[in-house]
PDB file of C-alpha atoms and ligand atoms in Angstrom:
ATOM      1  CA  MET A 146      40.291  54.404  69.314  1.00 89.00           C
ATOM      2  CA  VAL A 147      41.730  55.956  72.471  1.00 91.00           C
ATOM      3  CA  GLU A 148      43.183  52.254  74.108  1.00 92.00           C
ATOM      4  CA  GLU A 149      44.826  51.607  70.481  1.00 93.00           C
ATOM      5  CA  MET A 150      46.049  54.618  69.927  1.00 95.00           C
ATOM      6  CA  LYS A 151      47.606  55.152  73.406  1.00 95.00           C
ATOM      7  CA  GLN A 152      49.546  50.933  72.306  1.00 96.00           C
ATOM      8  CA  HIS A 153      51.279  53.910  69.494  1.00 97.00           C
ATOM      9  CA  LEU A 154      52.269  57.086  71.146  1.00 98.00           C
ATOM     10  CA  ARG A 155      55.959  56.993  72.369  1.00 97.00           C
ATOM     11  CA  THR A 156      55.010  60.818  73.662  1.00 98.00           C
ATOM     12  CA  LYS A 157      56.480  62.744  76.638  1.00 98.00           C
ATOM     13  CA  TRP A 158      54.285  65.715  76.615  1.00 97.00           C
ATOM     14  CA  LEU A 159      51.817  65.575  73.229  1.00 98.00           C
ATOM     15  CA  GLY A 160      48.430  63.449  74.025  1.00 97.00           C
ATOM     16  CA  ASN A 161      48.858  62.914  77.717  1.00 94.00           C
ATOM     17  CA  THR A 162      45.535  63.901  77.765  1.00 94.00           C
ATOM     18  CA  ILE A 163      42.978  62.694  75.426  1.00 95.00           C
ATOM     19  CA  VAL A 164      39.657  64.094  74.829  1.00 95.00           C
ATOM     20  CA  TYR A 165      37.043  61.958  72.290  1.00 97.00           C
ATOM     21  CA  GLU A 166      33.694  60.841  71.202  1.00 97.00           C
ATOM     22  CA  THR A 167      32.675  59.300  68.336  1.00 97.00           C
ATOM     23  CA  CYS A 168      31.299  62.556  66.694  1.00 98.00           C
ATOM     24  CA  MET A 169      31.921  66.127  67.262  1.00 98.00           C
ATOM     25  CA  ASP A 170      30.438  69.236  66.200  1.00 98.00           C
ATOM     26  CA  SER A 171      34.496  70.373  64.936  1.00 98.00           C
ATOM     27  CA  THR A 172      37.505  69.468  66.865  1.00 98.00           C
ATOM     28  CA  ASN A 173      38.802  73.074  66.773  1.00 97.00           C
ATOM     29  CA  ALA A 174      35.745  73.903  68.206  1.00 97.00           C
ATOM     30  CA  VAL A 175      35.788  70.808  71.107  1.00 96.00           C
ATOM     31  CA  ALA A 176      39.846  72.666  72.334  1.00 96.00           C
ATOM     32  CA  LYS A 177      38.032  75.910  71.910  1.00 93.00           C
ATOM     33  CA  ARG A 178      36.167  75.306  74.271  1.00 91.00           C
ATOM     34  CA  VAL A 179      37.915  73.093  76.778  1.00 87.00           C
ATOM     35  CA  GLY A 180      41.720  75.809  76.109  1.00 80.00           C
ATOM     36  CA  ARG A 181      39.330  78.517  77.765  1.00 82.00           C
ATOM     37  CA  GLU A 182      38.692  75.947  80.423  1.00 82.00           C
ATOM     38  CA  ASN A 183      43.237  76.014  80.942  1.00 72.00           C
ATOM     39  CA  VAL A 184      43.444  72.778  79.995  1.00 77.00           C
ATOM     40  CA  THR A 185      47.391  71.268  79.527  1.00 88.00           C
ATOM     41  CA  ASN A 186      49.102  72.143  76.751  1.00 94.00           C
ATOM     42  CA  GLY A 187      49.836  68.988  74.644  1.00 96.00           C
ATOM     43  CA  THR A 188      45.275  68.262  74.911  1.00 96.00           C
ATOM     44  CA  VAL A 189      44.327  66.035  71.878  1.00 97.00           C
ATOM     45  CA  VAL A 190      41.041  66.111  70.800  1.00 97.00           C
ATOM     46  CA  ILE A 191      39.867  63.077  68.592  1.00 98.00           C
ATOM     47  CA  THR A 192      36.513  62.356  66.492  1.00 98.00           C
ATOM     48  CA  LYS A 193      34.976  59.603  63.747  1.00 98.00           C
ATOM     49  CA  LYS A 194      33.681  62.310  62.349  1.00 98.00           C
ATOM     50  CA  GLN A 195      32.690  65.976  62.401  1.00 98.00           C
ATOM     51  CA  THR A 196      29.067  67.632  62.214  1.00 98.00           C
ATOM     52  CA  ALA A 197      30.160  70.914  61.396  1.00 98.00           C
ATOM     53  CA  GLY A 198      34.086  70.693  60.069  1.00 98.00           C
ATOM     54  CA  ARG A 199      35.425  74.364  58.979  1.00 97.00           C
ATOM     55  CA  GLY A 200      37.845  74.301  57.062  1.00 95.00           C
ATOM     56  CA  ARG A 201      40.753  77.343  55.629  1.00 91.00           C
ATOM     57  CA  ARG A 202      38.790  80.333  54.606  1.00 86.00           C
ATOM     58  CA  GLY A 203      35.279  79.960  55.977  1.00 90.00           C
ATOM     59  CA  ARG A 204      35.329  76.384  53.988  1.00 91.00           C
ATOM     60  CA  ASN A 205      33.848  73.664  55.889  1.00 93.00           C
ATOM     61  CA  TRP A 206      35.441  70.761  55.981  1.00 95.00           C
ATOM     62  CA  ILE A 207      33.092  67.441  54.806  1.00 93.00           C
ATOM     63  CA  SER A 208      34.253  65.258  57.270  1.00 96.00           C
ATOM     64  CA  PRO A 209      32.302  61.534  56.784  1.00 96.00           C
ATOM     65  CA  GLU A 210      33.411  58.495  59.509  1.00 96.00           C
ATOM     66  CA  GLY A 211      36.723  56.632  57.962  1.00 96.00           C
ATOM     67  CA  ASN A 212      39.090  59.885  57.871  1.00 97.00           C
ATOM     68  CA  CYS A 213      41.310  61.456  60.891  1.00 97.00           C
ATOM     69  CA  TYR A 214      39.661  64.709  62.498  1.00 98.00           C
ATOM     70  CA  PHE A 215      41.781  66.224  65.726  1.00 98.00           C
ATOM     71  CA  SER A 216      42.593  68.981  66.967  1.00 98.00           C
ATOM     72  CA  MET A 217      45.852  69.536  69.236  1.00 98.00           C
ATOM     73  CA  LEU A 218      45.780  72.405  72.547  1.00 96.00           C
ATOM     74  CA  LEU A 219      49.055  73.565  72.660  1.00 96.00           C
ATOM     75  CA  ARG A 220      50.698  76.379  74.572  1.00 94.00           C
ATOM     76  CA  PRO A 221      54.227  77.391  73.304  1.00 94.00           C
ATOM     77  CA  ASN A 222      55.786  79.629  74.749  1.00 92.00           C
ATOM     78  CA  MET A 223      56.687  82.427  72.007  1.00 94.00           C
ATOM     79  CA  GLN A 224      55.663  85.132  70.166  1.00 93.00           C
ATOM     80  CA  VAL A 225      52.810  85.329  68.915  1.00 93.00           C
ATOM     81  CA  SER A 226      54.317  86.739  65.397  1.00 91.00           C
ATOM     82  CA  ASN A 227      56.002  83.148  65.634  1.00 94.00           C
ATOM     83  CA  ALA A 228      52.690  80.444  65.804  1.00 93.00           C
ATOM     84  CA  SER A 229      51.640  81.114  62.322  1.00 92.00           C
ATOM     85  CA  GLN A 230      55.089  78.068  60.968  1.00 95.00           C
ATOM     86  CA  ILE A 231      54.065  75.905  62.781  1.00 96.00           C
ATOM     87  CA  THR A 232      52.095  74.987  60.654  1.00 96.00           C
ATOM     88  CA  LEU A 233      54.638  73.881  58.605  1.00 96.00           C
ATOM     89  CA  VAL A 234      56.181  71.947  60.911  1.00 98.00           C
ATOM     90  CA  VAL A 235      52.509  70.199  60.842  1.00 98.00           C
ATOM     91  CA  ALA A 236      52.664  69.341  57.700  1.00 98.00           C
ATOM     92  CA  MET A 237      56.346  68.388  58.010  1.00 98.00           C
ATOM     93  CA  ALA A 238      55.037  66.107  60.578  1.00 98.00           C
ATOM     94  CA  LEU A 239      51.785  64.256  58.123  1.00 98.00           C
ATOM     95  CA  VAL A 240      54.073  64.125  54.872  1.00 98.00           C
ATOM     96  CA  LYS A 241      56.173  61.765  57.475  1.00 98.00           C
ATOM     97  CA  ALA A 242      53.497  59.551  59.195  1.00 98.00           C
ATOM     98  CA  VAL A 243      52.286  58.344  56.096  1.00 97.00           C
ATOM     99  CA  GLU A 244      55.242  57.494  54.804  1.00 97.00           C
ATOM    100  CA  GLN A 245      55.928  55.566  58.118  1.00 97.00           C
ATOM    101  CA  ILE A 246      52.430  53.228  57.543  1.00 95.00           C
ATOM    102  CA  SER A 247      51.889  53.279  53.832  1.00 95.00           C
ATOM    103  CA  ASP A 248      53.987  53.463  50.970  1.00 90.00           C
ATOM    104  CA  LEU A 249      53.742  56.691  49.772  1.00 97.00           C
ATOM    105  CA  LYS A 250      55.822  60.022  49.072  1.00 97.00           C
ATOM    106  CA  PRO A 251      53.399  62.369  50.051  1.00 97.00           C
ATOM    107  CA  GLN A 252      54.508  66.656  49.360  1.00 96.00           C
ATOM    108  CA  ILE A 253      53.598  69.358  50.776  1.00 95.00           C
ATOM    109  CA  LYS A 254      51.647  72.415  48.904  1.00 92.00           C
ATOM    110  CA  TRP A 255      53.255  75.496  50.442  1.00 90.00           C
ATOM    111  CA  PRO A 256      52.522  76.764  52.642  1.00 88.00           C
ATOM    112  CA  ASN A 257      50.928  73.865  54.609  1.00 85.00           C
ATOM    113  CA  ASP A 258      48.275  71.479  52.253  1.00 92.00           C
ATOM    114  CA  VAL A 259      49.343  67.606  52.186  1.00 96.00           C
ATOM    115  CA  VAL A 260      48.604  66.382  48.897  1.00 96.00           C
ATOM    116  CA  ILE A 261      49.923  63.186  46.187  1.00 95.00           C
ATOM    117  CA  ASP A 262      49.128  63.098  42.511  1.00 91.00           C
ATOM    118  CA  GLY A 263      48.727  66.586  42.519  1.00 91.00           C
ATOM    119  CA  LYS A 264      44.922  66.552  45.303  1.00 94.00           C
ATOM    120  CA  LYS A 265      44.956  66.898  48.312  1.00 95.00           C
ATOM    121  CA  LEU A 266      45.120  65.115  51.527  1.00 97.00           C
ATOM    122  CA  CYS A 267      45.835  66.351  54.621  1.00 96.00           C
ATOM    123  CA  GLY A 268      43.882  70.144  55.830  1.00 95.00           C
ATOM    124  CA  ILE A 269      45.036  72.482  58.405  1.00 96.00           C
ATOM    125  CA  LEU A 270      43.138  74.737  60.791  1.00 96.00           C
ATOM    126  CA  THR A 271      45.339  76.560  63.107  1.00 95.00           C
ATOM    127  CA  GLU A 272      43.842  78.919  64.712  1.00 94.00           C
ATOM    128  CA  SER A 273      45.878  81.707  67.542  1.00 92.00           C
ATOM    129  CA  SER A 274      44.476  83.175  71.161  1.00 91.00           C
ATOM    130  CA  ILE A 275      46.341  85.929  72.183  1.00 91.00           C
ATOM    131  CA  GLY A 276      45.624  87.059  75.322  1.00 88.00           C
ATOM    132  CA  GLU A 277      46.533  89.938  77.505  1.00 88.00           C
ATOM    133  CA  TYR A 278      50.320  88.821  77.725  1.00 87.00           C
ATOM    134  CA  GLY A 279      51.246  87.231  74.176  1.00 91.00           C
ATOM    135  CA  LEU A 280      49.678  83.743  72.850  1.00 92.00           C
ATOM    136  CA  ASP A 281      47.587  81.995  74.682  1.00 90.00           C
ATOM    137  CA  TYR A 282      46.598  78.891  72.923  1.00 92.00           C
ATOM    138  CA  VAL A 283      47.127  78.099  69.147  1.00 95.00           C
ATOM    139  CA  ILE A 284      44.656  75.169  68.225  1.00 96.00           C
ATOM    140  CA  VAL A 285      45.996  73.027  65.234  1.00 97.00           C
ATOM    141  CA  GLY A 286      42.967  70.838  64.043  1.00 98.00           C
ATOM    142  CA  VAL A 287      44.751  67.934  61.334  1.00 98.00           C
ATOM    143  CA  GLY A 288      42.212  66.307  58.931  1.00 98.00           C
ATOM    144  CA  VAL A 289      43.400  63.269  56.825  1.00 98.00           C
ATOM    145  CA  ASN A 290      41.243  61.345  54.048  1.00 97.00           C
ATOM    146  CA  VAL A 291      42.050  58.046  54.683  1.00 97.00           C
ATOM    147  CA  ASN A 292      39.428  55.307  54.358  1.00 97.00           C
ATOM    148  CA  GLN A 293      37.897  57.655  52.107  1.00 95.00           C
ATOM    149  CA  ARG A 294      37.222  55.620  48.146  1.00 95.00           C
ATOM    150  CA  ASP A 295      34.071  58.628  47.076  1.00 92.00           C
ATOM    151  CA  PHE A 296      34.189  62.812  46.882  1.00 92.00           C
ATOM    152  CA  ASP A 297      31.396  65.129  46.420  1.00 89.00           C
ATOM    153  CA  GLU A 298      31.352  66.341  42.808  1.00 89.00           C
ATOM    154  CA  GLU A 299      32.834  70.153  44.009  1.00 86.00           C
ATOM    155  CA  ILE A 300      36.030  68.567  46.019  1.00 88.00           C
ATOM    156  CA  LYS A 301      36.482  64.981  43.452  1.00 87.00           C
ATOM    157  CA  ASN A 302      39.975  66.707  41.022  1.00 90.00           C
ATOM    158  CA  MET A 303      41.269  68.260  44.354  1.00 92.00           C
ATOM    159  CA  ALA A 304      40.391  65.327  47.131  1.00 94.00           C
ATOM    160  CA  THR A 305      41.887  62.168  47.271  1.00 96.00           C
ATOM    161  CA  SER A 306      42.751  60.017  50.479  1.00 97.00           C
ATOM    162  CA  ILE A 307      45.713  57.269  51.252  1.00 97.00           C
ATOM    163  CA  VAL A 308      42.992  54.274  50.592  1.00 97.00           C
ATOM    164  CA  VAL A 309      42.535  55.517  46.727  1.00 96.00           C
ATOM    165  CA  GLN A 310      46.230  56.172  46.403  1.00 96.00           C
ATOM    166  CA  CYS A 311      47.251  52.876  47.790  1.00 94.00           C
ATOM    167  CA  GLY A 312      44.236  50.383  48.001  1.00 94.00           C
ATOM    168  CA  ARG A 313      44.542  49.388  51.663  1.00 93.00           C
ATOM    169  CA  GLU A 314      42.688  50.805  53.722  1.00 95.00           C
ATOM    170  CA  MET A 315      44.493  52.689  57.736  1.00 94.00           C
ATOM    171  CA  ASP A 316      44.143  52.442  60.120  1.00 94.00           C
ATOM    172  CA  CYS A 317      43.592  55.751  62.167  1.00 96.00           C
ATOM    173  CA  PRO A 318      44.233  55.199  65.454  1.00 97.00           C
ATOM    174  CA  GLN A 319      47.315  54.379  64.471  1.00 97.00           C
ATOM    175  CA  LEU A 320      48.062  57.374  62.151  1.00 98.00           C
ATOM    176  CA  ILE A 321      47.113  59.685  64.664  1.00 98.00           C
ATOM    177  CA  ALA A 322      49.648  57.980  66.945  1.00 98.00           C
ATOM    178  CA  THR A 323      52.471  57.725  64.140  1.00 98.00           C
ATOM    179  CA  PHE A 324      51.642  61.447  63.675  1.00 98.00           C
ATOM    180  CA  LEU A 325      52.344  63.016  67.326  1.00 98.00           C
ATOM    181  CA  ASN A 326      55.383  61.163  67.887  1.00 98.00           C
ATOM    182  CA  HIS A 327      56.602  62.790  64.978  1.00 98.00           C
ATOM    183  CA  PHE A 328      55.363  66.402  65.580  1.00 98.00           C
ATOM    184  CA  GLU A 329      56.179  66.577  68.926  1.00 98.00           C
ATOM    185  CA  MET A 330      59.878  66.573  68.373  1.00 98.00           C
ATOM    186  CA  LEU A 331      60.128  68.740  65.354  1.00 98.00           C
ATOM    187  CA  LEU A 332      57.970  70.721  67.568  1.00 98.00           C
ATOM    188  CA  GLU A 333      60.147  70.969  69.928  1.00 97.00           C
ATOM    189  CA  THR A 334      62.731  71.117  67.519  1.00 98.00           C
ATOM    190  CA  PHE A 335      61.565  74.174  66.068  1.00 98.00           C
ATOM    191  CA  LEU A 336      60.664  75.990  69.583  1.00 97.00           C
ATOM    192  CA  GLU A 337      64.382  75.686  70.199  1.00 97.00           C
ATOM    193  CA  THR A 338      64.695  78.637  67.996  1.00 97.00           C
ATOM    194  CA  GLU A 339      61.368  80.012  66.698  1.00 97.00           C
ATOM    195  CA  ASP A 340      61.545  79.636  63.480  1.00 97.00           C
ATOM    196  CA  MET A 341      62.827  77.205  60.303  1.00 97.00           C
ATOM    197  CA  SER A 342      66.318  77.663  60.845  1.00 97.00           C
ATOM    198  CA  VAL A 343      67.371  73.572  61.478  1.00 98.00           C
ATOM    199  CA  LEU A 344      64.456  72.107  59.964  1.00 98.00           C
ATOM    200  CA  LYS A 345      64.012  74.114  57.118  1.00 98.00           C
ATOM    201  CA  THR A 346      66.189  71.354  54.640  1.00 98.00           C
ATOM    202  CA  GLU A 347      63.839  68.760  55.106  1.00 97.00           C
ATOM    203  CA  TYR A 348      61.159  70.702  54.433  1.00 97.00           C
ATOM    204  CA  ASN A 349      62.164  72.267  51.054  1.00 97.00           C
ATOM    205  CA  ASN A 350      62.927  68.629  50.389  1.00 97.00           C
ATOM    206  CA  LEU A 351      59.400  67.064  50.241  1.00 97.00           C
ATOM    207  CA  LEU A 352      57.737  70.585  48.829  1.00 95.00           C
ATOM    208  CA  VAL A 353      56.463  70.321  46.125  1.00 93.00           C
ATOM    209  CA  ASN A 354      56.638  73.180  44.569  1.00 88.00           C
ATOM    210  CA  ARG A 355      60.003  72.729  44.887  1.00 92.00           C
ATOM    211  CA  GLU A 356      61.540  74.386  40.865  1.00 90.00           C
ATOM    212  CA  LYS A 357      57.924  74.707  39.908  1.00 88.00           C
ATOM    213  CA  GLU A 358      56.455  77.921  37.841  1.00 88.00           C
ATOM    214  CA  VAL A 359      54.267  78.994  41.148  1.00 88.00           C
ATOM    215  CA  ARG A 360      50.999  81.917  40.316  1.00 86.00           C
ATOM    216  CA  ILE A 361      51.299  84.311  43.311  1.00 83.00           C
ATOM    217  CA  LEU A 362      47.406  85.840  43.442  1.00 78.00           C
ATOM    218  CA  ASP A 363      48.211  88.806  45.390  1.00 73.00           C
ATOM    219  CA  ARG A 364      48.183  92.567  44.582  1.00 72.00           C
ATOM    220  CA  GLU A 365      48.828  91.868  41.190  1.00 77.00           C
ATOM    221  CA  GLU A 366      48.688  88.006  39.388  1.00 81.00           C
ATOM    222  CA  ARG A 367      51.928  86.718  38.196  1.00 82.00           C
ATOM    223  CA  ILE A 368      54.306  83.980  37.436  1.00 87.00           C
ATOM    224  CA  GLY A 369      57.950  82.851  38.956  1.00 90.00           C
ATOM    225  CA  MET A 370      60.099  79.740  39.774  1.00 92.00           C
ATOM    226  CA  ALA A 371      59.544  79.148  43.512  1.00 92.00           C
ATOM    227  CA  LEU A 372      63.247  78.358  45.656  1.00 95.00           C
ATOM    228  CA  GLY A 373      62.222  76.774  48.996  1.00 95.00           C
ATOM    229  CA  ILE A 374      60.848  77.953  51.981  1.00 96.00           C
ATOM    230  CA  ASN A 375      63.798  80.746  53.904  1.00 96.00           C
ATOM    231  CA  GLU A 376      64.352  80.644  57.595  1.00 97.00           C
ATOM    232  CA  LYS A 377      60.823  82.508  58.794  1.00 96.00           C
ATOM    233  CA  GLY A 378      58.748  80.604  56.373  1.00 95.00           C
ATOM    234  CA  GLU A 379      57.752  82.309  53.806  1.00 93.00           C
ATOM    235  CA  LEU A 380      58.592  81.094  49.992  1.00 92.00           C
ATOM    236  CA  LEU A 381      61.037  82.855  47.530  1.00 94.00           C
ATOM    237  CA  VAL A 382      59.684  83.224  44.458  1.00 92.00           C
ATOM    238  CA  ARG A 383      62.035  83.752  41.382  1.00 94.00           C
ATOM    239  CA  THR A 384      60.449  86.232  39.272  1.00 88.00           C
ATOM    240  CA  ASP A 385      61.171  88.305  35.867  1.00 84.00           C
ATOM    241  CA  GLY A 386      64.276  90.179  35.708  1.00 79.00           C
ATOM    242  CA  ASP A 387      65.478  87.413  37.861  1.00 85.00           C
ATOM    243  CA  ILE A 388      64.411  89.318  40.824  1.00 90.00           C
ATOM    244  CA  ILE A 389      63.446  86.701  44.257  1.00 93.00           C
ATOM    245  CA  GLU A 390      60.653  87.962  46.096  1.00 90.00           C
ATOM    246  CA  THR A 391      59.607  86.962  49.660  1.00 90.00           C
ATOM    247  CA  ILE A 392      55.657  85.316  49.865  1.00 88.00           C
ATOM    248  CA  VAL A 393      53.986  85.412  53.070  1.00 85.00           C
ATOM    249  CA  SER A 394      50.689  85.030  53.016  1.00 73.00           C
ATOM    250  CA  GLY A 395      48.065  85.056  50.126  1.00 59.00           C
ATOM    251  CA  GLU A 396      47.153  82.204  47.992  1.00 62.00           C
ATOM    252  CA  VAL A 397      50.495  80.781  45.833  1.00 68.00           C
ATOM    253  CA  SER A 398      49.065  78.125  42.848  1.00 66.00           C
ATOM    254  CA  VAL A 399      50.624  75.260  41.237  1.00 61.00           C
ATOM    255  CA  ARG A 400      50.533  74.187  38.157  1.00 58.00           C
ATOM    256  CA  GLY A 401      49.313  71.025  37.425  1.00 51.00           C
ATOM    257  CA  LEU A 402      47.697  71.314  41.400  1.00 61.00           C
ATOM    258  CA  TYR A 403      44.451  71.059  41.781  1.00 61.00           C
ATOM    259  CA  GLY A 404      43.275  71.780  38.361  1.00 51.00           C
ATOM    260  CA  TYR A 405      44.956  75.096  37.335  1.00 40.00           C
ATOM    261  CA  VAL A 406      46.014  74.998  33.950  1.00 33.00           C
TER     262      VAL A 406
HETATM  263  C1  BTN B 679      41.681  72.668  54.911  1.00 70.75           C
HETATM  264  O1  BTN B 679      40.723  73.721  54.794  1.00 70.75           O
HETATM  265  O2  BTN B 679      42.929  72.208  54.004  1.00 70.75           O
HETATM  266  C2  BTN B 679      41.623  73.353  56.798  1.00 70.75           C
HETATM  267  C3  BTN B 679      41.187  72.149  56.948  1.00 70.75           C
HETATM  268  C4  BTN B 679      41.234  71.311  58.744  1.00 70.75           C
HETATM  269  C5  BTN B 679      39.932  70.421  58.588  1.00 70.75           C
HETATM  270  C6  BTN B 679      40.345  69.847  59.707  1.00 70.75           C
HETATM  271  S1  BTN B 679      39.118  68.596  60.606  1.00 70.75           S
HETATM  272  C7  BTN B 679      39.818  68.487  62.823  1.00 70.75           C
HETATM  273  C8  BTN B 679      39.325  70.456  62.775  1.00 70.75           C
HETATM  274  N1  BTN B 679      38.714  70.458  62.765  1.00 70.75           N
HETATM  275  C9  BTN B 679      38.329  71.589  62.455  1.00 70.75           C
HETATM  276  O3  BTN B 679      37.016  71.609  62.039  1.00 70.75           O
HETATM  277  N2  BTN B 679      39.073  70.743  61.444  1.00 70.75           N
HETATM  278  C10 BTN B 679      40.238  70.657  61.096  1.00 70.75           C
END
């Protein structure tokens, strides 16, 4: 796994240290343990399967062998408040990596799900640790459904994989290395301004929600037209009476995606 990955790796610093084991509880949990030990920026933790994979909002991430599971330990010198935007950059790099190794054209469901054919292909779980002097480290965990053909009943209508979409099995080490190559470059661009100002147009071109009706689920549910992100990574939505709302967080549902009707 590691040797094969290194053959495809063209990064300067990301992935210089790789922690690999065939099975882990969760690569995010392992990255957090090594993060406390002052491990260098850009360490990547990889496994073939997870026994306690974690998703967002306390959900599980079912992690059988055949897919990609990895976490990056980053120590960016930046404001704590801007760190959540890193997830958007990760989503962009994932789209580029999948496009490069297959003929698929995934898109991004704001803020950071990578989707294809209305179903989720990749999930990203970002966890920040804040210390006395600000941001200590950020752990970005990525799960990509690669060679999984069957999904559990509960997620069957919402999840897909590369093999289901293109009929060909893919090589996880190559996909991870290709992702790291793209992510290192995009992250460096992002860190110059600590926002999405330079990457915004490219991100918006990949957005599945763009010009689509979205359902905003926060204080009170409403429907609007998603216009794209602004430089802070917030979603701009035109709602009733031509008001442009800025959505910072909270769920935004897209018609037709994940079974929403
Ligand atoms: C989501 O809910 O969409 C996020 C899923 C993130 C899953 C990945 S798999 C590798 C890393 N380790 C974990 O336990 N979770 C993330």
